[in-house]
Short mmCIF file of C-alpha atoms and ligand atoms in Angstrom, two decimals:
data_model
loop_
_atom_site.label_atom_id
_atom_site.label_comp_id
_atom_site.label_asym_id
_atom_site.label_seq_id
_atom_site.Cartn_x
_atom_site.Cartn_y
_atom_site.Cartn_z
CA MET A 490 69.38 189.90 136.42
CA THR A 491 66.19 190.01 134.31
CA SER A 492 65.04 193.24 132.65
CA ALA A 493 61.48 194.46 132.26
CA ILE A 494 61.23 192.98 128.76
CA GLY A 495 62.30 189.56 130.03
CA ALA A 496 65.86 189.62 128.67
CA HIS A 497 68.74 188.49 130.81
CA THR A 498 71.00 191.55 131.39
CA ARG A 499 74.79 191.35 131.60
CA HIS A 500 76.95 194.30 132.56
CA PHE A 501 80.36 195.06 131.05
CA ASP A 502 82.79 197.99 130.98
CA LEU A 503 82.96 197.83 127.20
CA ILE A 504 81.04 196.19 124.37
CA VAL A 505 83.00 195.68 121.14
CA ILE A 506 80.83 195.09 118.06
CA GLY A 507 82.73 193.40 115.21
CA ALA A 508 85.68 191.07 115.78
CA GLY A 509 87.85 191.76 112.71
CA PRO A 510 91.33 193.24 113.29
CA ALA A 511 89.94 196.51 114.72
CA GLY A 512 87.50 194.84 117.12
CA ALA A 513 89.93 192.11 118.19
CA ALA A 514 92.63 194.74 118.88
CA ALA A 515 90.17 196.83 120.91
CA ALA A 516 88.99 193.80 122.91
CA GLN A 517 92.56 192.60 123.47
CA THR A 518 93.75 196.03 124.69
CA ALA A 519 90.80 196.60 127.02
CA ALA A 520 90.66 193.04 128.40
CA ALA A 521 94.43 192.96 129.02
CA SER A 522 94.06 196.13 131.10
CA GLY A 523 91.45 194.44 133.29
CA LEU A 524 88.21 195.81 131.81
CA ARG A 525 85.19 193.50 131.49
CA VAL A 526 84.76 193.24 127.72
CA ALA A 527 82.06 191.65 125.54
CA LEU A 528 83.33 190.81 122.04
CA VAL A 529 80.39 190.47 119.65
CA ASP A 530 80.34 189.44 115.99
CA LYS A 531 77.43 188.31 113.86
CA ARG A 532 79.70 185.63 112.37
CA GLN A 533 81.44 182.71 113.98
CA PHE A 534 85.22 182.44 113.49
CA PRO A 535 86.97 181.41 111.35
CA ARG A 536 84.91 183.34 108.80
CA ALA A 537 85.79 184.43 105.26
CA LYS A 538 86.74 188.09 104.66
CA LEU A 539 87.42 189.45 101.20
CA CYS A 540 90.95 190.87 101.37
CA GLY A 541 94.34 190.63 99.68
CA GLY A 542 95.74 189.60 103.06
CA GLY A 543 98.80 191.83 102.55
CA ILE A 544 100.18 192.55 106.01
CA THR A 545 102.70 195.38 105.97
CA GLY A 546 105.56 195.90 108.39
CA ARG A 547 103.50 198.73 109.87
CA ALA A 548 100.63 196.31 110.60
CA ILE A 549 103.06 193.75 112.05
CA GLY A 550 104.42 196.46 114.36
CA HIS A 551 100.91 197.18 115.63
CA TYR A 552 100.25 193.45 116.03
CA GLN A 553 103.44 192.98 118.07
CA ARG A 554 102.63 195.86 120.41
CA ILE A 555 98.96 194.97 120.92
CA PHE A 556 99.07 191.16 120.97
CA GLN A 557 102.61 190.74 122.32
CA GLY A 558 103.57 188.17 119.67
CA ARG A 559 106.30 188.17 117.00
CA LEU A 560 104.02 187.20 114.10
CA PRO A 561 100.44 185.92 114.02
CA ASP A 562 100.49 182.13 114.31
CA ILE A 563 99.14 181.41 110.79
CA PRO A 564 100.66 180.36 107.44
CA LEU A 565 102.38 183.49 106.05
CA VAL A 566 104.41 184.10 102.90
CA ARG A 567 107.26 186.56 103.48
CA CYS A 568 108.07 188.77 100.45
CA GLN A 569 111.00 191.10 99.86
CA GLU A 570 110.65 191.53 96.09
CA VAL A 571 107.94 193.47 94.30
CA ALA A 572 107.31 193.79 90.56
CA PHE A 573 105.88 197.23 89.77
CA PHE A 574 103.90 198.15 86.71
CA ALA A 575 102.19 201.48 86.03
CA PHE A 576 99.54 202.07 83.36
CA GLY A 577 100.79 198.99 81.48
CA GLU A 578 104.50 199.92 81.68
CA ASP A 579 106.93 197.56 83.39
CA LEU A 580 108.80 199.52 86.08
CA GLY A 581 111.00 196.57 87.02
CA LEU A 582 111.51 194.32 90.00
CA THR A 583 112.43 196.02 93.26
CA LYS A 584 114.49 193.71 95.46
CA GLY A 585 115.42 193.79 99.12
CA VAL A 586 112.37 195.75 100.29
CA PRO A 587 111.32 195.61 103.97
CA PRO A 588 109.34 192.38 104.44
CA LEU A 589 105.67 192.19 103.50
CA TYR A 590 103.65 189.25 104.82
CA LEU A 591 100.79 187.59 102.98
CA GLY A 592 98.18 185.43 104.64
CA MET A 593 94.54 184.43 104.52
CA ARG A 594 92.15 186.58 106.47
CA TYR A 595 90.01 183.72 107.78
CA ALA A 596 93.13 182.43 109.56
CA LEU A 597 94.46 185.83 110.69
CA ASP A 598 91.15 187.07 112.12
CA ALA A 599 90.43 183.78 113.91
CA ALA A 600 93.91 183.93 115.49
CA LEU A 601 93.34 187.52 116.70
CA VAL A 602 89.93 186.64 118.17
CA ARG A 603 91.45 183.64 119.97
CA GLN A 604 94.09 185.89 121.50
CA ALA A 605 91.55 188.52 122.62
CA LEU A 606 89.39 185.82 124.24
CA ALA A 607 92.44 184.30 125.93
CA SER A 608 93.12 187.76 127.40
CA GLY A 609 89.72 187.72 129.06
CA ALA A 610 87.20 189.17 126.57
CA GLN A 611 83.85 187.34 126.76
CA ASP A 612 82.85 185.52 123.60
CA PHE A 613 79.63 186.66 121.90
CA THR A 614 80.66 185.75 118.35
CA GLY A 615 78.10 184.12 116.08
CA GLN A 616 75.37 186.43 117.44
CA ASN A 617 73.64 189.39 115.86
CA GLY A 618 72.24 192.16 118.00
CA THR A 619 70.19 195.35 118.02
CA LEU A 620 72.05 198.38 119.30
CA ASP A 621 70.48 200.98 121.59
CA PRO A 622 73.25 203.62 121.46
CA GLU A 623 71.57 206.06 123.88
CA ASN A 624 71.47 203.47 126.67
CA GLY A 625 74.71 201.66 125.81
CA ALA A 626 72.85 198.41 125.30
CA LEU A 627 73.02 195.64 122.73
CA ASP A 628 70.12 193.20 122.60
CA LEU A 629 71.20 189.75 121.51
CA ASN A 630 68.84 186.81 121.37
CA GLY A 631 67.39 186.87 124.91
CA THR A 632 70.39 188.63 126.44
CA ARG A 633 70.86 192.37 126.93
CA LEU A 634 74.50 193.51 127.13
CA VAL A 635 74.97 196.86 128.83
CA ALA A 636 78.14 198.98 129.11
CA PRO A 637 79.04 202.65 129.59
CA LEU A 638 80.99 202.58 126.29
CA ILE A 639 80.80 200.79 122.96
CA ILE A 640 83.42 200.37 120.23
CA ALA A 641 81.83 199.55 116.88
CA ALA A 642 84.31 197.90 114.51
CA ASP A 643 81.64 196.40 112.29
CA GLY A 644 83.36 196.90 108.94
CA VAL A 645 82.90 198.97 105.80
CA ASN A 646 79.10 198.58 105.71
CA SER A 647 78.97 199.41 109.45
CA PRO A 648 75.36 199.08 110.65
CA THR A 649 76.41 201.21 113.64
CA ALA A 650 77.65 204.09 111.45
CA LYS A 651 74.35 203.85 109.53
CA LEU A 652 72.41 204.04 112.77
CA LEU A 653 74.39 207.05 114.01
CA PHE A 654 74.82 208.99 110.76
CA GLY A 655 72.20 207.66 108.34
CA GLN A 656 74.85 206.08 106.07
CA ALA A 657 78.08 204.16 106.52
CA PHE A 658 79.96 206.12 103.82
CA ASP A 659 79.61 208.50 100.90
CA ARG A 660 79.23 206.45 97.70
CA ASP A 661 80.73 209.25 95.59
CA LYS A 662 84.02 209.14 97.48
CA ILE A 663 84.49 205.50 98.38
CA GLY A 664 86.43 202.75 96.59
CA PHE A 665 85.41 199.34 95.38
CA ALA A 666 87.53 196.22 94.90
CA LEU A 667 87.16 192.87 93.14
CA GLU A 668 89.16 189.76 93.88
CA VAL A 669 89.67 186.13 92.85
CA GLU A 670 91.50 183.32 94.61
CA HIS A 671 93.68 181.28 92.28
CA PRO A 672 94.10 177.85 93.88
CA GLU A 673 97.63 177.12 92.64
CA PRO A 674 100.76 178.88 93.89
CA ASP A 675 103.28 179.99 91.26
CA PRO A 676 106.77 180.26 92.81
CA SER A 677 108.01 182.07 89.66
CA ALA A 678 105.42 184.86 90.06
CA PRO A 679 106.52 187.58 92.51
CA LEU A 680 104.26 189.94 94.37
CA ARG A 681 103.04 192.32 91.70
CA ILE A 682 101.47 195.79 91.86
CA ASP A 683 99.94 197.45 88.78
CA PHE A 684 99.15 201.11 89.33
CA GLY A 685 96.24 202.14 87.13
CA ALA A 686 94.91 198.59 86.54
CA ALA A 687 91.71 200.15 87.88
CA LYS A 688 91.17 203.89 87.45
CA TRP A 689 92.52 205.80 90.47
CA GLY A 690 93.63 202.52 91.99
CA TYR A 691 95.75 199.49 91.35
CA GLY A 692 95.82 195.76 90.71
CA TRP A 693 97.63 193.14 92.76
CA ARG A 694 98.85 189.59 92.59
CA PHE A 695 99.72 188.36 96.07
CA PRO A 696 101.44 184.96 96.48
CA LYS A 697 99.92 182.89 99.27
CA ALA A 698 100.92 179.65 100.96
CA ALA A 699 98.23 177.78 99.01
CA GLY A 700 97.61 179.85 95.87
CA MET A 701 97.45 183.48 94.77
CA THR A 702 95.05 186.33 95.49
CA VAL A 703 94.53 188.55 92.46
CA GLY A 704 92.41 191.66 92.44
CA LEU A 705 92.00 195.32 91.71
CA GLY A 706 90.42 198.27 93.40
CA GLY A 707 89.93 201.95 92.74
CA VAL A 708 87.69 204.95 93.26
CA MET A 709 84.19 203.62 92.56
CA SER A 710 82.84 206.71 90.79
CA ARG A 711 85.71 206.57 88.25
CA ASN A 712 85.29 202.87 87.41
CA SER A 713 82.04 202.25 85.58
CA ASP A 714 82.99 198.67 84.66
CA MET A 715 85.27 197.20 87.26
CA LYS A 716 84.43 193.65 86.14
CA ALA A 717 85.76 194.34 82.65
CA ALA A 718 88.91 195.87 84.19
CA LEU A 719 89.42 192.69 86.25
CA ALA A 720 88.87 190.47 83.19
CA SER A 721 91.53 192.34 81.23
CA TYR A 722 93.89 192.27 84.24
CA LEU A 723 93.51 188.49 84.59
CA ASP A 724 94.14 188.20 80.87
CA ARG A 725 97.33 190.30 81.20
CA LEU A 726 98.54 187.95 83.96
CA ASN A 727 97.66 184.88 81.86
CA LEU A 728 95.21 183.69 84.49
CA PRO A 729 91.86 182.00 83.77
CA SER A 730 88.83 184.26 83.56
CA ASN A 731 86.40 181.75 85.07
CA LEU A 732 87.48 182.04 88.72
CA PRO A 733 84.66 183.13 91.09
CA VAL A 734 84.81 186.93 91.53
CA LYS A 735 83.88 188.65 94.79
CA GLY A 736 83.59 192.37 95.43
CA GLN A 737 83.40 194.75 98.36
CA PHE A 738 83.50 198.47 99.13
CA LEU A 739 86.83 199.90 100.23
CA PRO A 740 86.47 202.84 102.62
CA PHE A 741 89.36 204.93 101.32
CA GLY A 742 89.71 208.56 100.49
CA ASP A 743 87.09 209.63 103.00
CA PHE A 744 86.82 209.33 106.74
CA ARG A 745 84.83 210.87 109.57
CA ASN A 746 86.74 213.55 111.50
CA VAL A 747 84.72 212.55 114.57
CA PRO A 748 84.21 208.79 114.25
CA GLY A 749 81.42 208.19 116.69
CA ARG A 750 78.78 209.86 118.78
CA GLY A 751 78.07 209.95 122.49
CA ARG A 752 79.19 206.68 124.04
CA VAL A 753 79.89 204.94 120.70
CA LEU A 754 83.36 204.99 119.05
CA LEU A 755 83.88 203.68 115.50
CA ALA A 756 87.14 201.92 114.58
CA GLY A 757 88.77 200.39 111.48
CA ASP A 758 86.79 200.32 108.24
CA ALA A 759 83.71 201.57 110.11
CA ALA A 760 85.67 204.81 110.65
CA GLY A 761 86.90 204.90 107.00
CA LEU A 762 90.55 204.21 107.85
CA VAL A 763 91.87 202.65 104.64
CA ASP A 764 94.90 204.14 102.89
CA PRO A 765 93.74 205.65 99.55
CA ILE A 766 96.94 204.71 97.74
CA THR A 767 97.95 201.31 99.09
CA GLY A 768 94.43 200.12 99.96
CA GLU A 769 95.91 198.95 103.25
CA GLY A 770 93.39 198.74 106.07
CA ILE A 771 94.60 196.02 108.46
CA GLY A 772 97.30 198.18 110.07
CA HIS A 773 95.02 201.17 110.69
CA ALA A 774 92.26 198.81 111.87
CA LEU A 775 94.55 197.29 114.51
CA HIS A 776 95.89 200.68 115.55
CA SER A 777 92.52 202.44 115.71
CA GLY A 778 91.02 199.54 117.72
CA GLU A 779 93.85 199.92 120.19
CA LEU A 780 93.47 203.73 120.32
CA ALA A 781 89.71 203.45 120.90
CA ALA A 782 90.29 200.98 123.74
CA LEU A 783 92.98 203.21 125.30
CA ALA A 784 90.53 206.14 125.20
CA VAL A 785 87.90 203.96 126.90
CA ILE A 786 90.38 202.84 129.59
CA GLN A 787 91.40 206.44 130.30
CA ALA A 788 87.84 207.80 130.34
CA LEU A 789 86.60 205.05 132.67
CA SER A 790 89.58 205.45 135.00
CA THR A 791 88.44 209.01 135.75
CA ASN A 792 84.78 208.00 135.73
CA GLN A 793 84.11 210.25 132.72
CA PRO A 794 82.87 207.95 129.94
CA THR A 795 81.64 210.93 127.93
CA ARG A 796 85.30 212.00 127.41
CA ALA A 797 86.20 208.80 125.55
CA LEU A 798 85.27 210.05 122.08
CA GLN A 799 87.28 213.25 122.48
CA LEU A 800 90.32 211.29 123.73
CA TYR A 801 89.96 208.88 120.82
CA CYS A 802 89.84 211.73 118.28
CA ALA A 803 93.08 213.12 119.71
CA GLY A 804 94.72 209.68 119.44
CA LEU A 805 93.60 209.30 115.83
CA ARG A 806 95.18 212.56 114.64
CA PRO A 807 98.36 211.01 113.18
CA ILE A 808 96.33 208.42 111.23
CA HIS A 809 94.01 211.13 109.87
CA LYS A 810 97.03 213.23 108.89
CA ALA A 811 98.58 210.28 107.01
CA LEU A 812 95.29 209.61 105.20
CA ARG A 813 95.01 213.28 104.17
CA HIS A 814 98.56 213.21 102.80
CA ALA A 815 97.85 209.98 100.90
CA ARG A 816 94.68 211.47 99.40
CA LEU A 817 96.66 214.45 98.19
CA LEU A 818 99.41 212.27 96.74
CA ARG A 819 96.81 210.12 94.98
CA ASN A 820 95.57 213.26 93.22
CA ILE A 821 99.05 213.69 91.84
CA MET A 822 99.79 210.06 90.96
CA PHE A 823 96.61 209.48 89.02
CA ARG A 824 95.93 212.85 87.41
CA GLU A 825 96.37 212.28 83.67
CA ARG A 826 98.61 215.31 83.07
CA LEU A 827 101.01 214.34 85.83
CA ARG A 828 101.07 210.63 85.16
CA PRO A 829 104.18 210.57 82.92
CA ALA A 830 106.18 212.48 85.54
CA PHE A 831 105.03 210.09 88.26
CA VAL A 832 105.89 207.00 86.20
CA ARG A 833 109.29 208.44 85.26
CA SER A 834 110.11 209.26 88.89
CA PHE A 835 108.97 205.94 90.23
CA ARG A 836 110.96 204.01 87.62
CA SER A 837 114.18 205.97 87.89
CA SER A 838 114.38 206.85 91.57
CA ARG A 839 115.50 204.14 93.95
CA THR A 840 115.09 206.68 96.76
CA LEU A 841 111.44 207.26 95.90
CA ARG A 842 110.69 203.53 95.78
CA GLY A 843 112.68 203.08 98.98
CA GLU A 844 110.57 205.77 100.71
CA TYR A 845 107.38 204.06 99.50
CA PHE A 846 108.45 200.79 101.17
CA ARG A 847 109.76 202.51 104.30
CA MET A 848 106.33 204.10 104.57
CA MET A 849 104.58 200.71 104.29
CA SER A 850 106.94 199.20 106.82
CA GLY A 851 106.01 201.89 109.32
CA GLU A 852 109.53 203.41 109.37
CA THR A 853 108.36 206.71 107.93
CA GLU A 854 105.20 208.59 106.98
CA TYR A 855 103.82 210.09 103.77
CA GLY A 856 105.47 213.47 104.50
CA PRO A 857 109.04 212.46 103.45
CA LEU A 858 107.65 210.51 100.47
CA MET A 859 105.82 213.60 99.28
CA ARG A 860 108.92 215.75 99.66
CA HIS A 861 110.84 213.29 97.43
CA MET A 862 108.05 213.45 94.84
CA ALA A 863 108.02 217.22 95.03
CA THR A 864 111.64 217.49 93.96
CA ARG A 865 110.87 215.49 90.81
CA LEU A 866 107.53 216.80 89.67
CA PRO A 867 106.46 219.91 87.77
CA GLY A 868 106.23 223.29 89.45
CA PHE A 869 102.52 223.50 90.09
CA VAL A 870 102.56 220.18 91.93
CA LEU A 871 105.25 221.59 94.14
CA ARG A 872 102.93 224.48 94.96
CA VAL A 873 100.05 222.08 95.73
CA LEU A 874 102.27 220.08 98.06
CA ARG A 875 103.65 223.15 99.81
CA GLU A 876 100.16 224.53 100.35
CA ASN A 877 99.05 221.35 102.21
C1 LIG B 279 89.27 193.24 98.02
C2 LIG B 279 89.96 193.84 99.20
C3 LIG B 279 91.33 193.64 99.37
C4 LIG B 279 91.98 194.18 100.49
N1 LIG B 279 93.31 193.92 100.64
C5 LIG B 279 93.95 194.39 101.73
C6 LIG B 279 95.32 194.04 101.96
O1 LIG B 279 95.94 193.30 101.20
N2 LIG B 279 95.94 194.56 103.07
C7 LIG B 279 95.28 195.37 103.95
O2 LIG B 279 95.89 195.83 104.93
N3 LIG B 279 93.96 195.68 103.76
C8 LIG B 279 93.29 195.20 102.70
N4 LIG B 279 91.96 195.47 102.54
C9 LIG B 279 91.27 196.28 103.56
C10 LIG B 279 90.99 195.41 104.82
O3 LIG B 279 90.33 194.22 104.42
C11 LIG B 279 90.13 196.16 105.82
O4 LIG B 279 90.60 197.48 105.95
C12 LIG B 279 90.13 195.48 107.19
O5 LIG B 279 89.52 194.23 107.11
C13 LIG B 279 89.39 196.34 108.23
O6 LIG B 279 89.25 195.62 109.43
P1 LIG B 279 88.00 195.90 110.38
O7 LIG B 279 88.25 195.12 111.63
O8 LIG B 279 87.73 197.34 110.48
O9 LIG B 279 86.74 195.31 109.58
P2 LIG B 279 86.41 193.79 109.12
O10 LIG B 279 87.64 193.01 108.99
O11 LIG B 279 85.52 193.92 107.94
O12 LIG B 279 85.59 193.22 110.34
C14 LIG B 279 84.28 193.69 110.63
C15 LIG B 279 83.57 192.62 111.44
O13 LIG B 279 82.30 193.15 111.83
C16 LIG B 279 81.35 192.11 111.76
N5 LIG B 279 80.02 192.70 111.70
C17 LIG B 279 79.44 193.35 110.67
N6 LIG B 279 78.20 193.72 110.99
C18 LIG B 279 77.97 193.30 112.26
C19 LIG B 279 76.88 193.39 113.16
N7 LIG B 279 75.73 193.97 112.81
N8 LIG B 279 77.00 192.85 114.39
C20 LIG B 279 78.16 192.23 114.76
N9 LIG B 279 79.22 192.11 113.94
C21 LIG B 279 79.14 192.65 112.73
C22 LIG B 279 81.74 191.31 110.54
O14 LIG B 279 81.23 190.00 110.60
C23 LIG B 279 83.27 191.36 110.64
O15 LIG B 279 83.80 190.22 111.31
C24 LIG B 279 91.26 194.95 101.43
C25 LIG B 279 89.89 195.14 101.27
C26 LIG B 279 89.24 194.60 100.18
C27 LIG B 279 87.74 194.80 100.03
#
């Protein structure tokens, strides 16, 4: 079919914009259920994505449900030991934690896209488009894609969120992270987390199959010189300071209660779904992509596309609740007056550390973790926790 402006028009049930974990999960879920899906990304895969590549048990659980595989078919390092530091203090090595997997995002994302395409999504990667949200249309070079519903999973700088809301995120609330890739693996260096290496954030050293990813991230408004913080962190880890540094916004600590408008649903980073304490975004990206696609499937099955956003919001409630809890807990962990109590509790309580890892593995939520903290922290914190 040729439209009035000369573009070739192709009709789908769903257009997914952005083919990172959120978009690939959405495309996979919708295509596997029989919907006609266009999967669009401005980049061709494999493409680089700045990320620690830490894949928690929670994220693996989402992967297994959505993509029906045991583990993504990419080189992964499996870790069950973590060295914790907080504000420069060594909190010791925690052994036997639920497995964390570490991989490179260019490989992970390419594998997810391959799986979504194999499930029937149509490949429009490597193409940039102009969105017409009112008419459910995306104009690519000479081709107009049209669908009753659109899932935009176009990342932290989401052009779609900008189009709908004027800005992708609130700069005063968002995080920022810097990272370097060290090309040599060090088998003697365990996975390491340094709370406070950036203000209201943490530093990480993640072992990879072919090197190490080292970085730090925190609330942007509290870190006036993140580069200096990274330099001193690299120095503390005895790593060279001349590795190329890359940075990106981290959408944590803030999210849209209604992520989308009309026929457009936002998922993953575009919806602000990064955990404000762990900085983890892959798991919520996968899950929210799936939830958005399930809302689309349900709305289209009753021929009511306008209900999709409302259904999606209902599905997202548990994720939003977890992010609210994490934001509250972050206020306690990083507030200067409470810091000593937090450090003491984290160092001395195996139960607290155990709850932290059970939470990352998807076995529990922030609620039980907060209750454990509450029993160990000063009275007014208890009141804050009880009130929320
Ligand atoms: C330094 C750093 C370290 C991190 N470490 C971790 C970690 O260890 N573990 C973890 O779980 N999370 C981590 N995160 C967070 C994680 O990277 C994100 O939460 C996750 O990538 C979100 O997935 P997504 O699919 O929403 O977005 P993305 O993975 O960013 O994918 C968005 C896609 O949209 C595409 N796109 C953008 N604009 C357009 C457009 N106009 N048209 C078409 N396509 C478009 C992009 O090309 C991209 O492929 C880290 C983040 C940073 C910055």
